[in-house]
Amino acid sequence: MPEDGCVSAITGRGRNEAQAADPSSGRAGPRPPAADPGPRHRAAFVAGLAASAAAMALSAVVSAVARSVPFLPVAIAQVLVRITSGGVDSFFIDRLGHWASRLAVAGICLAFFLTGGILFRAAFGAREGSIENGPALRSGLLAMTPLWFASVLLYPAAPQYTGRWAFAVVAAGIYAAGGATGALAYRRMTAAADVRPSPADPSRRYLLASMAVGGVAAAAGALDLARFVRSEPDPSTTRLVLPNLGRAVRPTPQPGDAAFASISGLSPEVTPASRFYVVNEELISPRLDGASWRLQVGGLVD
């Protein structure tokens, strides 16, 4: 091709590119690069962790003040342990002992914490850019609804706890507060990223704060730390008095009893209640009132 033809072709291509980039030319310009959804998704997940941490913290406070309301993750864990087969329970108890129940509670607390992040990621992940307070709050409340539904559905039956529907109302307030906290965190993280774009991730600070609050709340609620600041009677130390029950009479000592008395390691005739070995698969031990508790024996008995 002649040299001036090459120049003409190059010039024409440059003119077409210029017209495509110029909106006044009437031709569509090149599409702007799509925004990276990674920071938005990360902010939504971290906001969900903040929501879970806030819900656990508030639940730990409520369960400490109102003993009839259980700590939310432990209430869920209690039902999951009950529906697990006895063979699975025995397997872990034989190998881990009392640590089996502790690890089960720790695992449920961790799953509860991460579930908030997953739910918020699903609720906020499709949105682009920062959103207003109203839509953010609605999305946050909607994201926590599955956790509320699971808590009400798996609510354990225990004599010291309130009814299911009263618990549903209290749990709704706890999850609503958690959802509002997560929505506020999402708004602040996305607003900070829009106003001050920088290589620093604004969600890092919220992630660390959520992990700290969630860890403290899980420890306070699962270990029932509030029991150290309040006094409650222990029914096992209360003497049971029955009007028609006579005191047991020790048998008359026999000549061979003295030989057994000198053997170390044998259990005494009367074993104190504090030395009984108790195997309990329940995560929530029932609290009974010794003054009002009654045992009724029915059926074909003599």
CSV table of C-alpha atoms in Angstrom, one decimal:
chain,number,residue,atom,x,y,z
A,1,MET,CA,0.0,0.0,0.0
A,2,PRO,CA,1.3,3.5,-0.7
A,3,GLU,CA,2.7,5.5,2.2
A,4,ASP,CA,0.0,8.2,1.9
A,5,GLY,CA,-2.7,5.5,2.0
A,6,CYS,CA,-1.2,4.1,5.2
A,7,VAL,CA,-1.3,7.6,6.7
A,8,SER,CA,-4.9,8.1,5.6
A,9,ALA,CA,-5.9,4.8,7.2
A,10,ILE,CA,-4.2,5.5,10.5
A,11,THR,CA,-5.7,9.0,10.5
A,12,GLY,CA,-9.1,7.7,9.9
A,13,ARG,CA,-8.8,5.2,12.7
A,14,GLY,CA,-7.6,7.9,15.1
A,15,ARG,CA,-10.6,10.0,14.0
A,16,ASN,CA,-13.0,7.2,14.7
A,17,GLU,CA,-11.5,6.6,18.2
A,18,ALA,CA,-11.8,10.3,19.0
A,19,GLN,CA,-15.4,10.4,17.9
A,20,ALA,CA,-16.2,7.3,19.9
A,21,ALA,CA,-14.6,8.9,23.0
A,22,ASP,CA,-16.4,12.2,22.4
A,23,PRO,CA,-20.1,12.1,23.6
A,24,SER,CA,-21.0,15.0,21.3
A,25,SER,CA,-20.2,12.9,18.2
A,26,GLY,CA,-23.4,10.9,18.7
A,27,ARG,CA,-21.5,7.6,18.8
A,28,ALA,CA,-21.2,5.3,21.8
A,29,GLY,CA,-17.9,5.6,23.6
A,30,PRO,CA,-16.0,2.8,25.3
A,31,ARG,CA,-17.6,1.4,28.4
A,32,PRO,CA,-16.0,2.5,31.7
A,33,PRO,CA,-14.3,-0.3,33.6
A,34,ALA,CA,-16.6,-2.2,35.9
A,35,ALA,CA,-16.2,-1.5,39.6
A,36,ASP,CA,-14.5,-4.2,41.6
A,37,PRO,CA,-17.2,-5.8,43.7
A,38,GLY,CA,-14.7,-7.3,46.1
A,39,PRO,CA,-14.6,-4.4,48.7
A,40,ARG,CA,-18.4,-4.3,48.7
A,41,HIS,CA,-18.7,-8.0,49.3
A,42,ARG,CA,-16.0,-7.8,52.0
A,43,ALA,CA,-17.8,-4.9,53.7
A,44,ALA,CA,-21.1,-6.8,53.7
A,45,PHE,CA,-19.5,-9.9,55.2
A,46,VAL,CA,-17.7,-7.9,57.9
A,47,ALA,CA,-20.9,-6.0,58.7
A,48,GLY,CA,-22.6,-9.4,59.2
A,49,LEU,CA,-19.9,-10.4,61.6
A,50,ALA,CA,-20.5,-7.1,63.5
A,51,ALA,CA,-24.2,-8.0,63.6
A,52,SER,CA,-23.6,-11.4,65.0
A,53,ALA,CA,-21.2,-10.1,67.6
A,54,ALA,CA,-23.7,-7.4,68.7
A,55,ALA,CA,-26.4,-10.0,69.0
A,56,MET,CA,-24.2,-12.3,71.0
A,57,ALA,CA,-23.2,-9.5,73.3
A,58,LEU,CA,-26.7,-8.3,73.9
A,59,SER,CA,-27.9,-11.9,74.4
A,60,ALA,CA,-25.2,-12.5,77.0
A,61,VAL,CA,-26.3,-9.4,78.9
A,62,VAL,CA,-30.0,-10.4,78.7
A,63,SER,CA,-29.4,-13.9,79.9
A,64,ALA,CA,-27.3,-12.6,82.8
A,65,VAL,CA,-30.0,-10.2,83.9
A,66,ALA,CA,-33.1,-12.4,83.1
A,67,ARG,CA,-32.2,-16.0,83.9
A,68,SER,CA,-35.3,-17.2,82.1
A,69,VAL,CA,-33.9,-16.3,78.7
A,70,PRO,CA,-31.0,-18.5,77.5
A,71,PHE,CA,-27.9,-17.4,75.6
A,72,LEU,CA,-28.8,-17.7,72.0
A,73,PRO,CA,-25.9,-19.9,70.6
A,74,VAL,CA,-26.1,-22.2,73.6
A,75,ALA,CA,-29.9,-22.6,73.2
A,76,ILE,CA,-29.3,-23.7,69.6
A,77,ALA,CA,-26.4,-26.0,70.6
A,78,GLN,CA,-28.6,-27.7,73.2
A,79,VAL,CA,-31.2,-28.8,70.7
A,80,LEU,CA,-28.5,-30.0,68.2
A,81,VAL,CA,-26.9,-32.1,70.9
A,82,ARG,CA,-30.3,-33.6,71.8
A,83,ILE,CA,-31.1,-34.7,68.3
A,84,THR,CA,-27.6,-36.2,67.8
A,85,SER,CA,-27.6,-40.0,68.1
A,86,GLY,CA,-26.3,-41.6,71.3
A,87,GLY,CA,-23.5,-43.3,69.4
A,88,VAL,CA,-22.1,-40.0,68.2
A,89,ASP,CA,-22.4,-38.5,71.7
A,90,SER,CA,-20.6,-41.5,73.2
A,91,PHE,CA,-17.9,-41.4,70.6
A,92,PHE,CA,-16.9,-37.8,71.5
A,93,ILE,CA,-17.5,-38.2,75.3
A,94,ASP,CA,-15.2,-41.3,75.4
A,95,ARG,CA,-12.4,-39.4,73.6
A,96,LEU,CA,-12.8,-35.9,74.9
A,97,GLY,CA,-14.6,-36.2,78.2
A,98,HIS,CA,-16.1,-33.0,79.5
A,99,TRP,CA,-14.3,-31.1,76.7
A,100,ALA,CA,-16.8,-32.6,74.2
A,101,SER,CA,-19.6,-30.3,75.4
A,102,ARG,CA,-17.2,-27.3,75.6
A,103,LEU,CA,-16.0,-27.8,72.1
A,104,ALA,CA,-19.6,-28.3,70.9
A,105,VAL,CA,-20.6,-24.9,72.4
A,106,ALA,CA,-17.4,-23.2,71.0
A,107,GLY,CA,-18.2,-24.6,67.5
A,108,ILE,CA,-21.8,-23.4,67.6
A,109,CYS,CA,-20.7,-19.9,68.7
A,110,LEU,CA,-18.2,-19.8,65.9
A,111,ALA,CA,-20.9,-21.0,63.4
A,112,PHE,CA,-23.3,-18.4,64.8
A,113,PHE,CA,-20.7,-15.7,64.3
A,114,LEU,CA,-19.9,-16.7,60.7
A,115,THR,CA,-23.5,-17.2,59.8
A,116,GLY,CA,-24.2,-13.5,60.3
A,117,GLY,CA,-21.5,-12.7,57.8
A,118,ILE,CA,-22.9,-15.1,55.2
A,119,LEU,CA,-26.4,-13.7,55.6
A,120,PHE,CA,-25.3,-10.1,55.2
A,121,ARG,CA,-23.1,-11.0,52.2
A,122,ALA,CA,-26.3,-12.5,50.6
A,123,ALA,CA,-28.4,-9.5,51.5
A,124,PHE,CA,-26.0,-6.7,50.6
A,125,GLY,CA,-23.8,-8.3,48.0
A,126,ALA,CA,-26.0,-7.4,45.1
A,127,ARG,CA,-26.1,-3.7,45.9
A,128,GLU,CA,-23.7,-1.3,44.3
A,129,GLY,CA,-22.3,1.8,46.1
A,130,SER,CA,-23.4,3.1,49.4
A,131,ILE,CA,-27.1,2.9,50.3
A,132,GLU,CA,-29.3,5.1,52.4
A,133,ASN,CA,-30.1,4.4,56.0
A,134,GLY,CA,-33.6,3.1,55.4
A,135,PRO,CA,-32.7,0.4,52.8
A,136,ALA,CA,-29.6,-0.5,54.7
A,137,LEU,CA,-31.6,-1.1,57.9
A,138,ARG,CA,-34.3,-3.1,56.1
A,139,SER,CA,-31.6,-5.3,54.5
A,140,GLY,CA,-29.9,-5.8,57.9
A,141,LEU,CA,-33.1,-6.9,59.6
A,142,LEU,CA,-33.9,-9.2,56.7
A,143,ALA,CA,-30.5,-10.7,56.9
A,144,MET,CA,-30.9,-11.6,60.6
A,145,THR,CA,-34.4,-13.1,60.1
A,146,PRO,CA,-33.2,-16.7,59.4
A,147,LEU,CA,-31.2,-16.7,62.6
A,148,TRP,CA,-34.2,-15.5,64.6
A,149,PHE,CA,-36.4,-18.2,62.9
A,150,ALA,CA,-33.8,-20.9,63.7
A,151,SER,CA,-33.6,-19.8,67.4
A,152,VAL,CA,-37.4,-19.9,67.9
A,153,LEU,CA,-37.7,-23.2,66.1
A,154,LEU,CA,-34.9,-24.9,68.1
A,155,TYR,CA,-35.8,-23.3,71.4
A,156,PRO,CA,-35.1,-25.8,74.1
A,157,ALA,CA,-37.6,-26.9,76.7
A,158,ALA,CA,-36.2,-26.4,80.3
A,159,PRO,CA,-38.1,-25.7,83.5
A,160,GLN,CA,-36.2,-22.5,84.2
A,161,TYR,CA,-36.8,-20.9,80.8
A,162,THR,CA,-39.7,-18.8,79.6
A,163,GLY,CA,-42.2,-19.9,77.0
A,164,ARG,CA,-41.4,-20.2,73.3
A,165,TRP,CA,-43.4,-17.1,72.2
A,166,ALA,CA,-42.2,-14.9,74.9
A,167,PHE,CA,-38.6,-15.9,73.9
A,168,ALA,CA,-39.5,-15.1,70.3
A,169,VAL,CA,-40.3,-11.5,71.2
A,170,VAL,CA,-37.1,-11.1,73.2
A,171,ALA,CA,-35.0,-12.7,70.5
A,172,ALA,CA,-36.6,-10.5,67.9
A,173,GLY,CA,-35.4,-7.4,69.7
A,174,ILE,CA,-31.9,-8.9,70.1
A,175,TYR,CA,-31.6,-9.8,66.4
A,176,ALA,CA,-33.1,-6.4,65.4
A,177,ALA,CA,-30.4,-4.7,67.4
A,178,GLY,CA,-27.8,-6.9,65.8
A,179,GLY,CA,-29.1,-6.2,62.3
A,180,ALA,CA,-29.2,-2.4,62.9
A,181,THR,CA,-25.6,-2.6,64.1
A,182,GLY,CA,-24.5,-4.5,61.0
A,183,ALA,CA,-26.4,-2.0,58.7
A,184,LEU,CA,-24.7,0.9,60.4
A,185,ALA,CA,-21.3,-0.7,60.0
A,186,TYR,CA,-21.9,-1.4,56.3
A,187,ARG,CA,-23.0,2.2,55.8
A,188,ARG,CA,-19.8,3.5,57.4
A,189,MET,CA,-17.5,1.2,55.6
A,190,THR,CA,-18.9,1.9,52.2
A,191,ALA,CA,-19.1,5.6,52.8
A,192,ALA,CA,-15.5,5.7,53.9
A,193,ALA,CA,-14.4,3.8,50.8
A,194,ASP,CA,-16.4,6.3,48.6
A,195,VAL,CA,-15.1,9.5,50.2
A,196,ARG,CA,-11.5,8.5,50.8
A,197,PRO,CA,-10.5,5.8,48.3
A,198,SER,CA,-7.2,4.5,49.4
A,199,PRO,CA,-5.3,1.2,49.4
A,200,ALA,CA,-6.2,0.7,53.1
A,201,ASP,CA,-9.2,-1.5,53.6
A,202,PRO,CA,-11.8,0.3,55.9
A,203,SER,CA,-13.3,-3.0,56.9
A,204,ARG,CA,-10.2,-4.2,58.7
A,205,ARG,CA,-10.9,-2.2,61.8
A,206,TYR,CA,-14.5,-3.4,61.9
A,207,LEU,CA,-13.3,-7.0,61.5
A,208,LEU,CA,-11.0,-6.8,64.4
A,209,ALA,CA,-13.6,-5.1,66.6
A,210,SER,CA,-16.2,-7.7,65.7
A,211,MET,CA,-13.9,-10.6,66.5
A,212,ALA,CA,-13.0,-9.0,69.9
A,213,VAL,CA,-16.6,-8.3,70.9
A,214,GLY,CA,-17.8,-11.7,69.6
A,215,GLY,CA,-15.1,-13.6,71.5
A,216,VAL,CA,-15.8,-11.9,74.8
A,217,ALA,CA,-19.6,-12.3,74.3
A,218,ALA,CA,-19.3,-16.0,73.5
A,219,ALA,CA,-17.1,-16.6,76.6
A,220,ALA,CA,-19.4,-14.6,78.8
A,221,GLY,CA,-22.6,-16.3,77.6
A,222,ALA,CA,-21.3,-19.9,77.1
A,223,LEU,CA,-19.4,-20.0,80.4
A,224,ASP,CA,-22.2,-18.2,82.2
A,225,LEU,CA,-19.7,-15.8,83.8
A,226,ALA,CA,-22.6,-14.0,85.4
A,227,ARG,CA,-23.0,-16.8,88.0
A,228,PHE,CA,-19.8,-15.5,89.7
A,229,VAL,CA,-21.5,-12.2,90.6
A,230,ARG,CA,-24.8,-13.6,91.8
A,231,SER,CA,-25.7,-16.2,94.5
A,232,GLU,CA,-28.0,-19.0,93.7
A,233,PRO,CA,-28.8,-21.9,96.0
A,234,ASP,CA,-27.5,-25.3,94.9
A,235,PRO,CA,-30.4,-27.9,95.2
A,236,SER,CA,-27.8,-30.7,95.5
A,237,THR,CA,-26.7,-29.3,98.9
A,238,THR,CA,-30.2,-29.0,100.3
A,239,ARG,CA,-31.3,-31.7,102.6
A,240,LEU,CA,-34.5,-33.4,101.3
A,241,VAL,CA,-37.1,-33.8,104.1
A,242,LEU,CA,-40.0,-36.1,103.5
A,243,PRO,CA,-42.6,-36.6,106.2
A,244,ASN,CA,-43.3,-40.3,105.6
A,245,LEU,CA,-39.7,-41.3,105.0
A,246,GLY,CA,-37.7,-42.8,107.8
A,247,ARG,CA,-34.0,-42.5,108.3
A,248,ALA,CA,-31.9,-45.4,107.0
A,249,VAL,CA,-30.6,-47.6,109.7
A,250,ARG,CA,-27.0,-48.8,109.6
A,251,PRO,CA,-26.7,-52.5,109.7
A,252,THR,CA,-25.2,-54.1,112.8
A,253,PRO,CA,-21.4,-54.4,112.3
A,254,GLN,CA,-20.2,-57.9,111.5
A,255,PRO,CA,-16.9,-59.5,112.6
A,256,GLY,CA,-15.3,-59.1,109.1
A,257,ASP,CA,-16.1,-55.5,108.7
A,258,ALA,CA,-13.0,-54.4,110.6
A,259,ALA,CA,-10.8,-56.0,108.0
A,260,PHE,CA,-12.4,-54.0,105.2
A,261,ALA,CA,-12.1,-50.7,107.2
A,262,SER,CA,-8.3,-50.9,107.0
A,263,ILE,CA,-8.3,-51.2,103.2
A,264,SER,CA,-7.5,-47.8,101.6
A,265,GLY,CA,-9.4,-46.6,98.5
A,266,LEU,CA,-12.7,-48.2,99.2
A,267,SER,CA,-15.8,-46.0,99.1
A,268,PRO,CA,-17.4,-45.2,102.4
A,269,GLU,CA,-20.8,-46.5,103.2
A,270,VAL,CA,-22.3,-43.1,102.8
A,271,THR,CA,-21.0,-41.2,99.8
A,272,PRO,CA,-21.4,-37.4,99.9
A,273,ALA,CA,-23.3,-35.8,97.1
A,274,SER,CA,-20.2,-33.8,96.0
A,275,ARG,CA,-18.3,-37.0,95.3
A,276,PHE,CA,-20.9,-38.5,93.0
A,277,TYR,CA,-19.7,-38.9,89.4
A,278,VAL,CA,-22.3,-37.3,87.1
A,279,VAL,CA,-22.4,-37.9,83.3
A,280,ASN,CA,-24.6,-35.3,81.7
A,281,GLU,CA,-25.0,-35.0,77.9
A,282,GLU,CA,-27.1,-31.8,78.4
A,283,LEU,CA,-25.5,-28.4,77.8
A,284,ILE,CA,-28.1,-26.7,79.9
A,285,SER,CA,-28.6,-28.1,83.3
A,286,PRO,CA,-32.1,-27.6,84.7
A,287,ARG,CA,-32.4,-25.4,87.7
A,288,LEU,CA,-35.0,-26.6,90.2
A,289,ASP,CA,-36.5,-25.0,93.3
A,290,GLY,CA,-36.0,-27.5,96.1
A,291,ALA,CA,-39.0,-26.0,98.0
A,292,SER,CA,-41.5,-26.5,95.2
A,293,TRP,CA,-40.1,-29.5,93.4
A,294,ARG,CA,-42.2,-32.6,93.5
A,295,LEU,CA,-41.6,-36.2,92.3
A,296,GLN,CA,-44.7,-38.1,91.3
A,297,VAL,CA,-44.5,-41.8,90.8
A,298,GLY,CA,-47.5,-43.3,88.9
A,299,GLY,CA,-48.5,-46.4,87.1
A,300,LEU,CA,-48.5,-50.0,88.3
A,301,VAL,CA,-46.1,-49.7,91.3
A,302,ASP,CA,-46.2,-51.2,94.8
